[in-house]
Tab-separated table of C-alpha atoms in Angstrom:
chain	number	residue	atom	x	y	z
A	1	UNK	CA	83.329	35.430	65.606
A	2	UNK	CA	84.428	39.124	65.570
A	3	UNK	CA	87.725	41.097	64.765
A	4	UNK	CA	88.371	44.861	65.723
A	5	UNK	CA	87.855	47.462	63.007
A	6	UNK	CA	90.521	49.402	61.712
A	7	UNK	CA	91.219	52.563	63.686
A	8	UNK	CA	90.435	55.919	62.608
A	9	UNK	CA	89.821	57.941	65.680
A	10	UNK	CA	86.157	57.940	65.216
A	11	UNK	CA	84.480	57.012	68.464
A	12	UNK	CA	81.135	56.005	67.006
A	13	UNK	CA	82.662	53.249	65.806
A	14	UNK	CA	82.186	50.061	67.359
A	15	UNK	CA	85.048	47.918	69.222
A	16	UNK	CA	84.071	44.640	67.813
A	17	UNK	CA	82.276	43.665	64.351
A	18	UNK	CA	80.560	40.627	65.181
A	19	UNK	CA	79.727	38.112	62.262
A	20	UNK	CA	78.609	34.614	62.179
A	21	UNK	CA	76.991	33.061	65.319
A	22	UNK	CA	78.471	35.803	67.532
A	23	UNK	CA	76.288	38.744	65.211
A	24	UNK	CA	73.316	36.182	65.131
A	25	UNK	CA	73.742	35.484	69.182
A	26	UNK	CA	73.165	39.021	70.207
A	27	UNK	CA	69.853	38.773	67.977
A	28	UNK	CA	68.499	36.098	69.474
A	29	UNK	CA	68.916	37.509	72.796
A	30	UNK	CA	66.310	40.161	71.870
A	31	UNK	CA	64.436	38.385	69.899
A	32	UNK	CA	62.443	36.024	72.856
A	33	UNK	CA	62.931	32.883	70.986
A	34	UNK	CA	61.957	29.694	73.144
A	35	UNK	CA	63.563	26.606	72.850
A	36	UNK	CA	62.850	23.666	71.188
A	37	UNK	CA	62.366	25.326	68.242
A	38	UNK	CA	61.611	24.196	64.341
A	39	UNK	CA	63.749	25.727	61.997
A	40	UNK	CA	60.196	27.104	60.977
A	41	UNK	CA	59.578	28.827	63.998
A	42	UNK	CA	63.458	30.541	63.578
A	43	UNK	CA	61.987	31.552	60.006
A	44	UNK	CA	59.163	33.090	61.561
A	45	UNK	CA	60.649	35.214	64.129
A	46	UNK	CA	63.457	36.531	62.151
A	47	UNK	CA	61.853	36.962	58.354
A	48	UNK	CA	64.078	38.325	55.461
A	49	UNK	CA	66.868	38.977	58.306
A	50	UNK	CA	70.774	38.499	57.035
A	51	UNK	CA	73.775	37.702	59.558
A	52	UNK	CA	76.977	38.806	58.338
A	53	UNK	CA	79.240	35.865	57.724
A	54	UNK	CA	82.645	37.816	57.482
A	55	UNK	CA	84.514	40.574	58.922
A	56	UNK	CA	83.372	42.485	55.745
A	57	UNK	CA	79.860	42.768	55.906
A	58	UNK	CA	78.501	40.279	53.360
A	59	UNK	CA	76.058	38.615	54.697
A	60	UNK	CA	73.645	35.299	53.714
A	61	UNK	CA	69.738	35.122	54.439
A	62	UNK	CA	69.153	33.366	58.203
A	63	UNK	CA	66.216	31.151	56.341
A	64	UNK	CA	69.231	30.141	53.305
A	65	UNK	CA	71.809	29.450	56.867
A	66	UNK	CA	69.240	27.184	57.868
A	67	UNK	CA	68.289	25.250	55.030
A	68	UNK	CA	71.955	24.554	54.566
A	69	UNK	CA	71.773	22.960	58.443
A	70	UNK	CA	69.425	20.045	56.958
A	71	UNK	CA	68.058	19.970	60.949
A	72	UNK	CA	64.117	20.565	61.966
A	73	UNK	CA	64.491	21.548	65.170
A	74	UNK	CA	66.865	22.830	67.734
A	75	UNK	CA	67.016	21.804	71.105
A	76	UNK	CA	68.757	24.747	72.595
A	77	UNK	CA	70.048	28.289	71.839
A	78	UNK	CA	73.422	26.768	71.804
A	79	UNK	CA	72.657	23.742	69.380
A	80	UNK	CA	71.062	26.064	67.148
A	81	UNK	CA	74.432	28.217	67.051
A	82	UNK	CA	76.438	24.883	66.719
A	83	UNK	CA	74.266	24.002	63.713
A	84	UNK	CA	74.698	27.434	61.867
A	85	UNK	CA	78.715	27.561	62.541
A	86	UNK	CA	79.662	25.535	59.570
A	87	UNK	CA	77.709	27.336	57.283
A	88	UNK	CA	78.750	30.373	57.997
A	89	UNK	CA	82.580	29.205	58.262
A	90	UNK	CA	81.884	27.599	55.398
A	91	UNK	CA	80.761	31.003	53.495
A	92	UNK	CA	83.208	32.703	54.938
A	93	UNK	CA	86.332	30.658	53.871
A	94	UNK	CA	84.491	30.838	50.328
A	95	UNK	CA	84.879	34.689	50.497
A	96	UNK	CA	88.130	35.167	51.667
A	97	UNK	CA	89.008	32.414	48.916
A	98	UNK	CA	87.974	34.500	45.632
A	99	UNK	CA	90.004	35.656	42.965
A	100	UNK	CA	89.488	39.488	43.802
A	101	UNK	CA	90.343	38.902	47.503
A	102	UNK	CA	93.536	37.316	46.708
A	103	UNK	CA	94.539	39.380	44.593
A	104	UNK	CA	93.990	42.400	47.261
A	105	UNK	CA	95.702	40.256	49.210
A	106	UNK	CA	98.615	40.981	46.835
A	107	UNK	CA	98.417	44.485	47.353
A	108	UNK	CA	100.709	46.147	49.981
A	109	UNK	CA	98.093	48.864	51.081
């Protein structure tokens, strides 16, 4: 998934922040992965790495993501991605659900 920052006429900026499968897509492009893998083998090649799970930045540990999936091994890029999706939706619609984000929600600014 990804939405479009706010604008503020800084060009550094990127057009899209990606969170979710889309942010952990583009890493797995790089990293050389080879499929099947074991959930172990996704451990090892990413470590302590985090994928931002909403448009805000917070992210979750990849290793917590897949321990949440309750899956061994992945046949593909794609059915790895399809496996992580409802976690992250999952931690996402838990985020946008809290008290304080309501409650901003509230707020006209």
């Amino acid at each position: 998934m990804g939405v479009r920052p706010p604008s503020n006429d800084v060009d550094e900026e990127p057009d899209v922040v990606e969170f979710g499968i889309a942010a952990l897509d583009a890493r797995l492009a790089d990293a050389g992965l080879t499929f099947p893998a074991t959930a172990e083998e996704v451990r090892d090649q990413f470590g302590d790495a985090t994928v931002p799970y909403d448009a805000a930045g917070n992210e979750m540990p990849l290793a917590e993501a897949l321990d949440e999936t309750d899956r061994e091994s992945f046949d593909s890029e794609d059915d790895l991605l399809n496996a992580l999706h409802p976690v992250f939706e999952r931690k996402r619609q838990a985020a946008s659900t809290s008290l304080v984000k309501q409650l901003r929600g509230l707020v006209p600014f």
